[in-house]
């Protein structure tokens, strides 16, 4: 659906993106993550046609963004980090303005206003809205034409926790309905929850591209096992270590173990075989944060 | 190819913004009040009372409009383009499926409508009042001033959009805009004086002709003064060129040159805007 081919962007002597190739599949939710200055925003701006790449091409469903920008942008809705529309226009007028530009029926305005819960403030000037409401207005304009591709640049930065939850629900619903999403975010927990694949960028280069689970496997990061034991003892800690745990610590009645995925069952079996009473247990995969930190410590590919 | 729909949509929004922010109202009121004041004070200075008539008011207003209209047009266009870029709406506009040239042309059309409305309401309204008050009847001169003021405003709107399209920040754009205003409105006559002192003979006429076309402010000044018959009263450039551009060919040449000052910078603004990067 979106294909970045050998994108290179230089600003004077500084390289913002270096020979980056990336494909976002149709219906996929792909997240761009990376430290500040990694090139995420530049890449999004190249996609939108706001920035001309020094070399390389970007196509949206076969339309070259540079040569056929109008047709390419017709397929996408964009929500920037800080959505600012026209303060002197009302919420409804702002959406009517975008609807006219995109040739969208005015009937659709009421639908998106309801979707982002801004219908009660439709007649208020945009300048009177809170940061969260403005971001929802930004989302409304992005969704107005029901585009098959959504580009979201740090969309939850100015949202409160409740709005963030609602935003993630809406994002999941749109994704489930088949919308292709390219999301840039610093909030790795959110990314891990919603993304099909993650592209990790650093210094303008693509460091890794895969699902969180596959990246965790590549990095050989241990999973986190929390075991509630009947009688806490140092013996249980020792047993876990011997069964292959990288670390094992006792916190009250909970034994917290970091263990390679393939040794999880071995740890549990060793404890049970030694007569340790297991009341409950849970396991969690490695966090994207751990993967991110490990990958960025390694030499950059290419 | 640039379709008309986005241009009209953007133009409508620009006009609405200028009306809601009261720019049209305040600018119109400023011109209207100054036109009436100039007319009234002009008559008092020659010992009479009441309004002094179109022709004298038009000449008096000419210098005022030559100073104010370019400045207001530059500030309006630079603020519209550069502020929108810095504050954020331009980013969302650029992400819409419309050609970039539609943004520049739409802004120009909307701002042109706002500026024209302000000038027509202000100067036109004042002219109407002066006429009703029973002044002399050179309505043609007053209308010419009005028309040329609008033309001058449009030229500086185009120039302002070009400056804002090229500048890195709003502050840079404003600085360049003010520099342009100072150069065209204040500094230019000094250059003309220098030219007349340095160049003589047949070269002088060509040089002055070129200098006249090179500045939309002097184009309007000379064109209007020739028509109003007051060319001896204002500006050294006017005195040097009074015989050069009298008559219909001269009027057409001045009008074509003014049109060029509207169209060429607008094309420049579109080209610059189309080619530039909009980095964060």
Coordinates of C-alpha atoms in Angstrom, one line a residue:
Chain A
X1 CA 0.0 0.0 0.0
X2 CA 2.8 2.4 0.9
X3 CA 6.3 1.8 -0.5
X4 CA 9.3 3.9 0.5
X5 CA 12.1 3.0 -1.9
X6 CA 15.7 4.0 -1.1
X7 CA 14.7 7.3 0.5
X8 CA 17.5 9.7 1.2
X9 CA 17.1 13.1 2.7
X10 CA 19.8 15.6 3.4
X11 CA 19.6 19.0 4.9
X12 CA 22.9 20.6 3.9
X13 CA 25.6 18.4 5.5
X14 CA 23.1 16.7 7.8
X15 CA 21.5 13.4 6.8
X16 CA 18.0 13.0 8.0
X17 CA 17.2 9.8 6.2
X18 CA 19.8 7.4 4.7
X19 CA 18.7 4.9 2.0
X20 CA 15.6 3.8 3.8
X21 CA 13.3 1.3 2.1
X22 CA 10.1 0.2 3.8
X23 CA 6.8 -1.3 2.7
X24 CA 3.5 -0.9 4.6
X25 CA 1.2 -3.7 3.6
X26 CA -2.5 -3.1 2.9
X27 CA -4.6 -3.2 6.0
X28 CA -1.5 -3.2 8.3
X29 CA -0.8 -1.0 11.3
X30 CA 2.9 -0.2 11.2
X31 CA 4.5 1.9 13.9
X32 CA 7.6 4.0 13.4
X33 CA 9.6 4.2 16.6
X34 CA 13.0 5.7 17.3
X35 CA 14.8 8.3 19.4
X36 CA 14.4 12.1 18.6
X37 CA 16.1 12.9 15.4
X38 CA 15.8 9.3 14.1
X39 CA 14.0 10.5 11.0
X40 CA 10.4 9.5 11.8
X41 CA 8.8 12.9 11.2
X42 CA 10.9 13.5 8.1
X43 CA 9.8 10.2 6.7
X44 CA 6.1 11.1 7.3
X45 CA 6.7 14.5 5.7
X46 CA 8.2 12.8 2.6
X47 CA 5.1 10.6 2.5
X48 CA 2.8 13.6 2.6
X49 CA 4.8 15.4 -0.1
X50 CA 5.8 18.2 2.4
X51 CA 9.4 17.4 2.0
X52 CA 11.1 16.4 -1.3
X53 CA 13.5 13.4 -0.8
X54 CA 17.1 14.0 -2.0
X55 CA 16.8 10.6 -3.6
X56 CA 14.3 7.7 -3.8
X57 CA 10.6 7.5 -4.3
X58 CA 7.4 7.0 -2.2
X59 CA 4.3 5.5 -3.7
X60 CA 0.8 5.2 -2.2
X61 CA -1.1 2.4 -3.9
X62 CA 1.1 3.0 -7.0
X63 CA 0.9 6.8 -7.0
X64 CA 4.2 8.5 -6.8
X65 CA 3.9 11.2 -4.1
X66 CA 6.2 13.6 -6.0
X67 CA 4.8 13.1 -9.5
X68 CA 1.2 12.4 -8.7
X69 CA 0.8 14.0 -5.3
X70 CA -2.9 14.9 -5.5
X71 CA -3.9 11.3 -6.4
X72 CA -1.6 9.9 -3.7
X73 CA -2.9 12.3 -1.0
X74 CA -6.5 11.5 -2.0
X75 CA -5.8 8.1 -0.4
X76 CA -4.7 9.3 3.0
X77 CA -5.8 11.2 6.1
X78 CA -3.2 12.8 8.2
X79 CA -3.2 13.7 11.9
X80 CA -0.1 15.7 13.0
X81 CA 1.4 15.8 16.5
X82 CA -0.4 19.0 17.3
X83 CA -3.4 19.4 15.1
X84 CA -4.0 23.1 14.5
X85 CA -6.9 24.2 12.4
X86 CA -8.4 27.7 11.9
X87 CA -9.2 29.2 15.3
X88 CA -11.7 31.7 14.0
X89 CA -13.8 29.0 12.4
X90 CA -16.1 26.8 14.4
X91 CA -15.5 23.1 14.7
X92 CA -18.2 22.5 12.0
X93 CA -16.8 25.2 9.7
X94 CA -13.3 23.7 9.9
X95 CA -14.6 20.3 8.9
X96 CA -16.8 21.9 6.2
X97 CA -13.7 23.6 4.8
X98 CA -11.8 20.3 4.6
X99 CA -14.9 18.5 3.2
X100 CA -15.1 21.1 0.4
X101 CA -11.4 20.7 -0.4
X102 CA -11.8 17.0 -0.6
X103 CA -15.2 16.9 -2.3
X104 CA -16.8 15.1 0.6
X105 CA -20.5 15.3 1.3
X106 CA -21.5 17.6 4.2
X107 CA -23.5 14.6 5.6
X108 CA -20.3 13.0 6.6
X109 CA -19.4 15.9 8.9
X110 CA -22.1 14.9 11.4
X111 CA -20.9 11.3 11.3
X112 CA -17.3 12.1 12.1
X113 CA -18.3 14.7 14.8
X114 CA -20.3 11.9 16.5
X115 CA -17.3 9.5 16.1
X116 CA -14.9 11.8 17.8
X117 CA -17.5 13.0 20.3
X118 CA -17.3 16.6 19.2
X119 CA -21.0 17.1 18.2
X120 CA -21.9 19.1 21.4
X121 CA -19.2 21.7 20.6
X122 CA -19.7 21.8 16.8
X123 CA -20.6 25.5 16.8
X124 CA -17.8 26.6 19.1
X125 CA -14.8 28.4 17.5
X126 CA -11.8 26.0 17.3
X127 CA -9.7 28.5 19.4
X128 CA -11.8 27.8 22.4
X129 CA -11.2 24.0 22.4
X130 CA -8.8 22.2 24.8
X131 CA -5.7 20.5 23.5
X132 CA -7.4 17.1 23.6
X133 CA -10.5 18.4 21.8
X134 CA -8.3 20.0 19.1
X135 CA -6.6 16.7 18.6
X136 CA -10.0 15.0 18.2
X137 CA -10.9 17.7 15.7
X138 CA -7.7 16.9 13.9
X139 CA -8.6 13.2 13.9
X140 CA -12.1 14.1 12.6
X141 CA -10.6 16.0 9.6
X142 CA -8.3 13.0 8.9
X143 CA -11.3 10.6 8.9
X144 CA -13.6 12.9 7.0
X145 CA -13.0 11.3 3.6
X146 CA -12.9 7.8 5.0
X147 CA -9.3 7.4 3.5
X148 CA -7.9 3.9 3.1
X149 CA -4.6 5.1 4.7
X150 CA -4.2 7.0 8.0
X151 CA -0.9 8.7 8.9
X152 CA -0.7 9.5 12.5
X153 CA 2.3 11.5 13.9
X154 CA 2.5 11.2 17.7
X155 CA -1.3 11.3 17.9
X156 CA -1.8 10.8 21.6
X157 CA 0.8 13.2 22.9
X158 CA -1.7 15.9 23.9
X159 CA -4.5 13.5 25.0
X160 CA -5.5 12.7 28.6
X161 CA -5.5 9.0 29.7
X162 CA -9.3 8.6 29.0
X163 CA -9.0 10.2 25.5
X164 CA -5.9 8.0 24.8
X165 CA -7.9 4.9 25.7
X166 CA -10.7 6.0 23.4
X167 CA -8.3 6.9 20.7
X168 CA -6.7 3.4 20.9
X169 CA -10.1 1.8 20.7
X170 CA -11.0 3.9 17.6
X171 CA -7.7 3.0 16.1
X172 CA -8.3 -0.7 16.6
X173 CA -11.8 -0.4 15.1
X174 CA -10.4 1.4 12.0
X175 CA -7.7 -1.1 11.7
X176 CA -10.1 -4.0 12.0
X177 CA -12.2 -2.4 9.3
X178 CA -9.2 -2.6 6.9
X179 CA -7.6 0.9 7.2
X180 CA -3.9 0.9 6.6
X181 CA -2.2 2.9 9.4
X182 CA 1.3 4.4 9.6
X183 CA 1.8 5.5 13.2
X184 CA 4.7 7.3 14.7
X185 CA 4.9 7.3 18.5
X186 CA 7.3 7.6 21.4
X187 CA 4.8 5.8 23.7
X188 CA 6.2 2.3 23.2
X189 CA 3.6 0.6 25.4
X190 CA 0.8 2.0 23.2
X191 CA 2.7 0.9 20.1
X192 CA 3.1 -2.7 21.4
X193 CA -0.6 -2.8 22.1
X194 CA -1.8 -1.8 18.6
X195 CA 1.0 -2.4 16.0
X196 CA 1.2 -5.4 13.7
X197 CA 4.8 -4.5 12.9
X198 CA 7.3 -2.0 14.2
X199 CA 9.9 -0.2 12.2
X200 CA 12.8 1.0 14.5
X201 CA 14.7 4.0 13.1
X202 CA 17.9 5.4 14.3
X203 CA 20.0 8.2 12.7
X204 CA 17.8 8.0 9.6
X205 CA 18.3 4.3 9.1
X206 CA 16.0 1.4 9.5
X207 CA 17.4 -0.7 12.3
X208 CA 14.7 -3.3 12.5
X209 CA 11.3 -4.2 11.0
X210 CA 9.1 -6.9 12.3
X211 CA 6.4 -7.8 14.7
X212 CA 7.1 -7.2 18.4
X213 CA 7.1 -11.0 19.1
X214 CA 9.5 -11.7 16.2
X215 CA 11.8 -8.9 17.3
X216 CA 11.8 -10.2 20.8
X217 CA 12.9 -13.6 19.5
X218 CA 15.6 -12.1 17.4
X219 CA 16.9 -10.2 20.4
X220 CA 16.7 -13.4 22.5
X221 CA 15.2 -11.3 25.3
X222 CA 13.8 -13.3 28.3
X223 CA 10.1 -13.3 29.1
X224 CA 8.9 -12.2 32.5
X225 CA 7.3 -15.0 34.6
X226 CA 5.4 -14.1 37.8
X227 CA 4.8 -17.1 40.0
X228 CA 2.7 -16.9 43.2
X229 CA 4.1 -19.6 45.5
X230 CA 2.6 -21.1 48.7
X231 CA 5.7 -21.0 50.9
X232 CA 8.2 -18.4 49.7
X233 CA 11.8 -19.6 50.2
X234 CA 15.3 -19.1 48.8
X235 CA 15.1 -22.7 47.7
X236 CA 12.5 -21.8 45.1
X237 CA 14.7 -19.0 43.8
X238 CA 17.6 -21.4 43.5
X239 CA 15.5 -24.0 41.7
X240 CA 14.4 -21.4 39.1
X241 CA 17.9 -20.3 38.4
X242 CA 19.0 -23.9 38.0
X243 CA 16.2 -24.5 35.6
X244 CA 17.4 -21.8 33.3
X245 CA 16.1 -18.4 34.6
X246 CA 18.4 -15.5 33.8
X247 CA 17.3 -13.8 37.0
X248 CA 15.0 -14.8 39.8
X249 CA 13.8 -12.6 42.7
X250 CA 11.3 -13.1 45.5
X251 CA 8.9 -10.2 46.3
X252 CA 6.7 -11.3 49.1
X253 CA 4.9 -14.4 47.9
X254 CA 5.7 -13.7 44.2
X255 CA 8.7 -15.2 42.5
X256 CA 9.7 -12.9 39.6
X257 CA 11.7 -14.7 37.0
X258 CA 13.2 -13.6 33.7
X259 CA 13.6 -16.6 31.6
X260 CA 14.1 -17.5 27.9
X261 CA 10.8 -18.4 26.3
X262 CA 11.8 -22.0 25.7
X263 CA 12.8 -22.5 29.4
X264 CA 9.5 -21.2 30.8
X265 CA 7.9 -24.6 31.3
X266 CA 11.2 -26.1 32.6
X267 CA 11.2 -23.5 35.4
X268 CA 7.5 -24.3 36.4
X269 CA 8.2 -28.0 36.2
X270 CA 11.3 -27.8 38.3
X271 CA 9.4 -25.9 41.0
X272 CA 6.5 -28.3 41.0
X273 CA 8.8 -31.4 41.0
X274 CA 10.5 -30.0 44.1
X275 CA 7.2 -29.7 45.9
X276 CA 6.8 -25.9 45.7
X277 CA 3.1 -25.0 45.7
X278 CA 2.2 -22.8 42.8
X279 CA -1.0 -20.8 43.5
X280 CA -1.0 -18.8 40.3
X281 CA 1.3 -17.6 37.6
X282 CA 1.4 -15.3 34.6
X283 CA 3.9 -14.6 31.9
X284 CA 4.5 -11.5 29.8
X285 CA 6.5 -11.1 26.6
X286 CA 9.5 -8.8 26.5
X287 CA 8.5 -5.1 26.3
X288 CA 9.1 -3.1 23.1
X289 CA 11.0 -0.8 25.3
X290 CA 13.5 -3.6 26.1
X291 CA 13.7 -4.6 22.5
X292 CA 14.2 -0.9 21.4
X293 CA 17.0 -0.4 23.9
X294 CA 18.8 -3.6 23.0
X295 CA 18.6 -2.9 19.3
X296 CA 19.8 0.6 19.5
X297 CA 22.8 -0.5 21.5
X298 CA 23.8 -2.7 18.6
X299 CA 25.6 -1.5 15.5
X300 CA 23.3 -0.1 12.9
X301 CA 22.6 -2.4 9.9
X302 CA 23.8 -1.5 6.4
Chain B
X1 CA -3.5 21.3 -13.6
X2 CA -5.1 23.3 -10.8
X3 CA -8.9 22.9 -10.4
X4 CA -11.0 25.9 -9.4
X5 CA -12.8 24.3 -6.4
X6 CA -9.9 24.3 -3.9
X7 CA -8.9 27.8 -5.0
X8 CA -12.5 29.1 -4.3
X9 CA -12.7 27.2 -1.1
X10 CA -9.4 28.6 0.2
X11 CA -10.3 32.1 -1.1
X12 CA -13.6 32.0 0.7
X13 CA -11.9 31.0 4.0
X14 CA -9.3 33.8 3.7
X15 CA -12.0 36.4 3.1
X16 CA -14.1 35.1 6.0
X17 CA -11.0 35.3 8.2
X18 CA -10.3 38.9 7.2
X19 CA -13.9 39.8 7.9
X20 CA -14.1 38.0 11.3
X21 CA -10.8 39.4 12.5
X22 CA -12.3 42.8 11.6
X23 CA -9.4 43.5 9.3
X24 CA -11.7 44.6 6.5
X25 CA -13.7 46.8 8.8
X26 CA -10.8 48.5 10.5
X27 CA -8.8 49.0 7.3
X28 CA -11.9 50.4 5.5
X29 CA -12.6 52.7 8.5
X30 CA -9.0 53.9 8.5
X31 CA -9.1 54.8 4.8
X32 CA -12.5 56.4 5.1
X33 CA -11.7 58.6 8.0
X34 CA -8.4 59.7 6.5
X35 CA -10.1 60.5 3.2
X36 CA -12.8 62.6 4.9
X37 CA -10.2 64.3 7.1
X38 CA -7.9 65.1 4.2
X39 CA -10.9 66.5 2.3
X40 CA -12.1 68.7 5.2
X41 CA -8.7 69.9 6.3
X42 CA -7.7 70.6 2.6
X43 CA -10.6 73.0 2.2
X44 CA -10.0 74.7 5.6
X45 CA -6.4 75.4 4.5
X46 CA -7.6 77.5 1.6
X47 CA -10.0 79.4 3.7
X48 CA -13.3 77.6 3.0
X49 CA -15.4 75.2 5.0
X50 CA -16.6 71.7 4.3
X51 CA -15.3 69.2 1.8
X52 CA -12.8 70.3 -0.8
X53 CA -13.8 68.0 -3.7
X54 CA -12.7 64.9 -5.5
X55 CA -9.7 66.2 -7.4
X56 CA -8.0 67.8 -4.5
X57 CA -8.9 65.0 -2.1
X58 CA -7.7 62.5 -4.7
X59 CA -4.3 64.2 -4.9
X60 CA -4.1 64.4 -1.1
X61 CA -5.1 60.8 -0.7
X62 CA -2.6 59.7 -3.4
X63 CA 0.4 60.0 -1.1
X64 CA -1.5 58.5 1.8
X65 CA -2.5 55.4 -0.3
X66 CA 1.0 55.1 -1.7
X67 CA 2.3 54.8 1.8
X68 CA -0.5 52.8 3.4
X69 CA -1.7 50.4 0.8
X70 CA 1.6 48.6 0.1
X71 CA 2.3 48.3 3.8
X72 CA -1.2 46.9 4.6
X73 CA -1.1 44.5 1.7
X74 CA 2.4 43.2 2.6
X75 CA 1.4 42.7 6.3
X76 CA -1.8 41.0 5.3
X77 CA -0.3 38.5 2.8
X78 CA 2.8 37.8 4.9
X79 CA 0.8 37.2 8.0
X80 CA -1.6 34.9 6.1
X81 CA 1.1 32.7 4.7
X82 CA 3.9 32.7 7.2
X83 CA 1.8 32.7 10.3
X84 CA -0.3 29.8 9.0
X85 CA 2.9 27.9 8.4
X86 CA 4.3 28.6 11.9
X87 CA 1.0 28.0 13.7
X88 CA 0.1 24.8 12.0
X89 CA -3.0 25.0 9.7
X90 CA -0.8 25.1 6.5
X91 CA 0.6 21.7 7.3
X92 CA -2.9 20.2 7.3
X93 CA -3.7 22.1 4.1
X94 CA -0.6 20.8 2.4
X95 CA -1.6 17.3 3.3
X96 CA -4.9 17.6 1.5
X97 CA -5.3 16.3 -2.1
X98 CA -4.9 19.7 -3.7
X99 CA -2.1 21.1 -5.8
X100 CA 0.2 23.5 -3.9
X101 CA -0.5 26.2 -6.5
X102 CA -4.2 26.2 -5.4
X103 CA -3.1 27.3 -1.9
X104 CA -1.2 30.3 -3.2
X105 CA -3.9 31.3 -5.8
X106 CA -6.7 30.7 -3.3
X107 CA -4.9 32.9 -0.7
X108 CA -4.3 35.6 -3.3
X109 CA -7.9 35.6 -4.4
X110 CA -9.3 35.7 -0.8
X111 CA -6.9 38.4 0.3
X112 CA -7.5 40.4 -2.8
X113 CA -11.2 40.3 -2.2
X114 CA -10.6 41.5 1.4
X115 CA -8.3 44.3 0.5
X116 CA -10.5 45.4 -2.4
X117 CA -13.5 45.4 -0.1
X118 CA -11.6 47.5 2.5
X119 CA -10.5 50.0 -0.1
X120 CA -13.8 50.3 -1.8
X121 CA -15.7 50.7 1.5
X122 CA -13.2 53.2 2.9
X123 CA -12.1 55.3 -0.1
X124 CA -15.3 54.6 -2.1
X125 CA -17.6 55.4 0.9
X126 CA -15.7 58.6 1.6
X127 CA -15.9 59.6 -2.0
X128 CA -19.6 59.1 -2.0
X129 CA -20.0 61.3 1.1
X130 CA -17.7 64.0 -0.4
X131 CA -19.9 63.9 -3.6
X132 CA -23.1 64.2 -1.7
X133 CA -21.6 67.1 0.3
X134 CA -21.5 69.0 -3.0
X135 CA -17.8 69.1 -4.0
X136 CA -16.5 69.5 -7.5
X137 CA -17.1 66.8 -10.0
X138 CA -13.9 65.0 -11.0
X139 CA -15.3 61.6 -10.1
X140 CA -13.2 60.1 -12.8
X141 CA -10.0 61.1 -11.0
X142 CA -11.2 59.7 -7.7
X143 CA -12.3 56.4 -9.3
X144 CA -8.9 56.2 -11.0
X145 CA -7.2 56.6 -7.7
X146 CA -9.5 53.9 -6.2
X147 CA -8.7 51.5 -9.0
X148 CA -5.0 52.2 -9.0
X149 CA -5.0 51.8 -5.2
X150 CA -6.6 48.4 -5.6
X151 CA -4.0 47.5 -8.3
X152 CA -1.2 48.6 -6.1
X153 CA -2.6 46.6 -3.2
X154 CA -2.8 43.5 -5.4
X155 CA 0.8 43.9 -6.6
X156 CA 2.0 44.1 -3.0
X157 CA -0.2 41.1 -2.0
X158 CA 1.6 39.1 -4.7
X159 CA 5.0 40.3 -3.5
X160 CA 4.1 39.5 0.1
X161 CA 3.0 36.0 -0.8
X162 CA 6.3 35.5 -2.7
X163 CA 8.3 36.8 0.3
X164 CA 6.4 34.6 2.7
X165 CA 6.7 31.5 0.4
X166 CA 10.5 31.9 0.3
X167 CA 11.2 33.0 3.9
X168 CA 12.3 30.6 6.6
X169 CA 10.2 32.2 9.4
X170 CA 7.5 34.8 9.8
X171 CA 10.0 37.2 11.3
X172 CA 12.2 36.8 8.3
X173 CA 9.3 37.4 6.0
X174 CA 8.2 40.5 7.9
X175 CA 11.7 41.9 7.9
X176 CA 12.0 41.4 4.1
X177 CA 8.5 42.8 3.6
X178 CA 9.3 46.0 5.5
X179 CA 12.6 46.3 3.7
X180 CA 10.7 46.1 0.4
X181 CA 8.2 48.6 1.5
X182 CA 11.0 51.0 2.6
X183 CA 12.9 50.5 -0.7
X184 CA 9.9 51.0 -3.0
X185 CA 8.1 53.8 -1.1
X186 CA 10.9 55.8 0.5
X187 CA 14.3 54.9 -1.0
X188 CA 13.2 54.7 -4.6
X189 CA 12.9 58.4 -5.3
X190 CA 16.5 58.9 -4.1
X191 CA 17.6 56.4 -6.7
X192 CA 15.7 58.3 -9.4
X193 CA 17.2 61.6 -8.3
X194 CA 20.6 60.0 -8.4
X195 CA 19.9 58.7 -11.9
X196 CA 18.8 62.1 -13.2
X197 CA 22.0 63.6 -11.8
X198 CA 24.3 61.0 -13.3
X199 CA 22.7 60.3 -16.6
X200 CA 22.1 62.9 -19.3
X201 CA 20.8 63.2 -22.8
X202 CA 18.6 60.6 -24.5
X203 CA 19.7 57.9 -22.1
X204 CA 17.9 59.7 -19.3
X205 CA 14.5 59.2 -20.7
X206 CA 15.1 55.4 -21.2
X207 CA 16.6 55.1 -17.7
X208 CA 13.7 56.9 -16.1
X209 CA 11.2 54.9 -18.1
X210 CA 12.9 51.7 -16.8
X211 CA 13.0 53.0 -13.3
X212 CA 9.3 53.9 -13.4
X213 CA 8.3 50.4 -14.6
X214 CA 10.6 48.9 -12.0
X215 CA 8.5 50.2 -9.1
X216 CA 4.7 49.7 -8.8
X217 CA 4.5 52.6 -6.3
X218 CA 5.9 55.0 -8.8
X219 CA 3.8 53.5 -11.6
X220 CA 0.7 54.4 -9.6
X221 CA 2.0 57.7 -8.5
X222 CA 2.9 58.9 -12.0
X223 CA -0.2 57.4 -13.6
X224 CA -2.6 59.0 -11.2
X225 CA -0.8 62.4 -11.1
X226 CA -0.8 62.6 -14.9
X227 CA -4.5 62.0 -15.0
X228 CA -5.3 64.4 -12.1
X229 CA -3.0 67.1 -13.5
X230 CA -1.1 67.4 -10.3
X231 CA 2.2 66.0 -11.5
X232 CA 4.1 69.1 -10.7
X233 CA 3.1 68.9 -7.0
X234 CA 4.6 65.5 -6.0
X235 CA 7.8 63.6 -6.3
X236 CA 10.9 64.2 -8.4
X237 CA 10.2 61.1 -10.5
X238 CA 6.8 62.5 -11.5
X239 CA 8.4 65.8 -12.6
X240 CA 10.9 64.1 -14.8
X241 CA 8.5 61.8 -16.4
X242 CA 5.4 64.0 -16.8
X243 CA 5.8 64.5 -20.5
X244 CA 6.9 60.9 -21.2
X245 CA 3.7 59.0 -20.4
X246 CA 0.9 61.4 -21.1
X247 CA -2.1 60.1 -23.2
X248 CA -3.7 56.7 -23.9
X249 CA -0.6 54.8 -24.8
X250 CA 1.1 55.9 -21.6
X251 CA -2.0 55.0 -19.5
X252 CA -2.1 51.6 -21.2
X253 CA 1.6 51.0 -20.6
X254 CA 1.3 52.0 -17.0
X255 CA -1.7 49.7 -16.5
X256 CA 0.0 46.8 -18.3
X257 CA 3.1 47.3 -16.1
X258 CA 1.0 47.3 -13.0
X259 CA -0.8 44.1 -14.1
X260 CA 2.7 42.7 -14.6
X261 CA 3.5 43.6 -11.0
X262 CA 0.5 41.6 -9.9
X263 CA 1.0 38.5 -12.1
X264 CA 4.8 38.0 -12.2
X265 CA 5.3 38.0 -8.4
X266 CA 2.2 35.7 -8.0
X267 CA 3.8 33.3 -10.5
X268 CA 7.0 33.6 -8.6
X269 CA 5.2 32.9 -5.3
X270 CA 3.5 29.8 -6.8
X271 CA 6.8 28.5 -8.2
X272 CA 8.7 29.1 -4.9
X273 CA 5.9 27.6 -2.8
X274 CA 5.7 24.5 -5.2
X275 CA 9.4 23.8 -4.8
X276 CA 10.1 24.4 -1.2
X277 CA 10.3 21.9 1.6
X278 CA 8.0 22.2 4.6
X279 CA 10.2 20.6 7.3
X280 CA 9.0 20.5 10.9

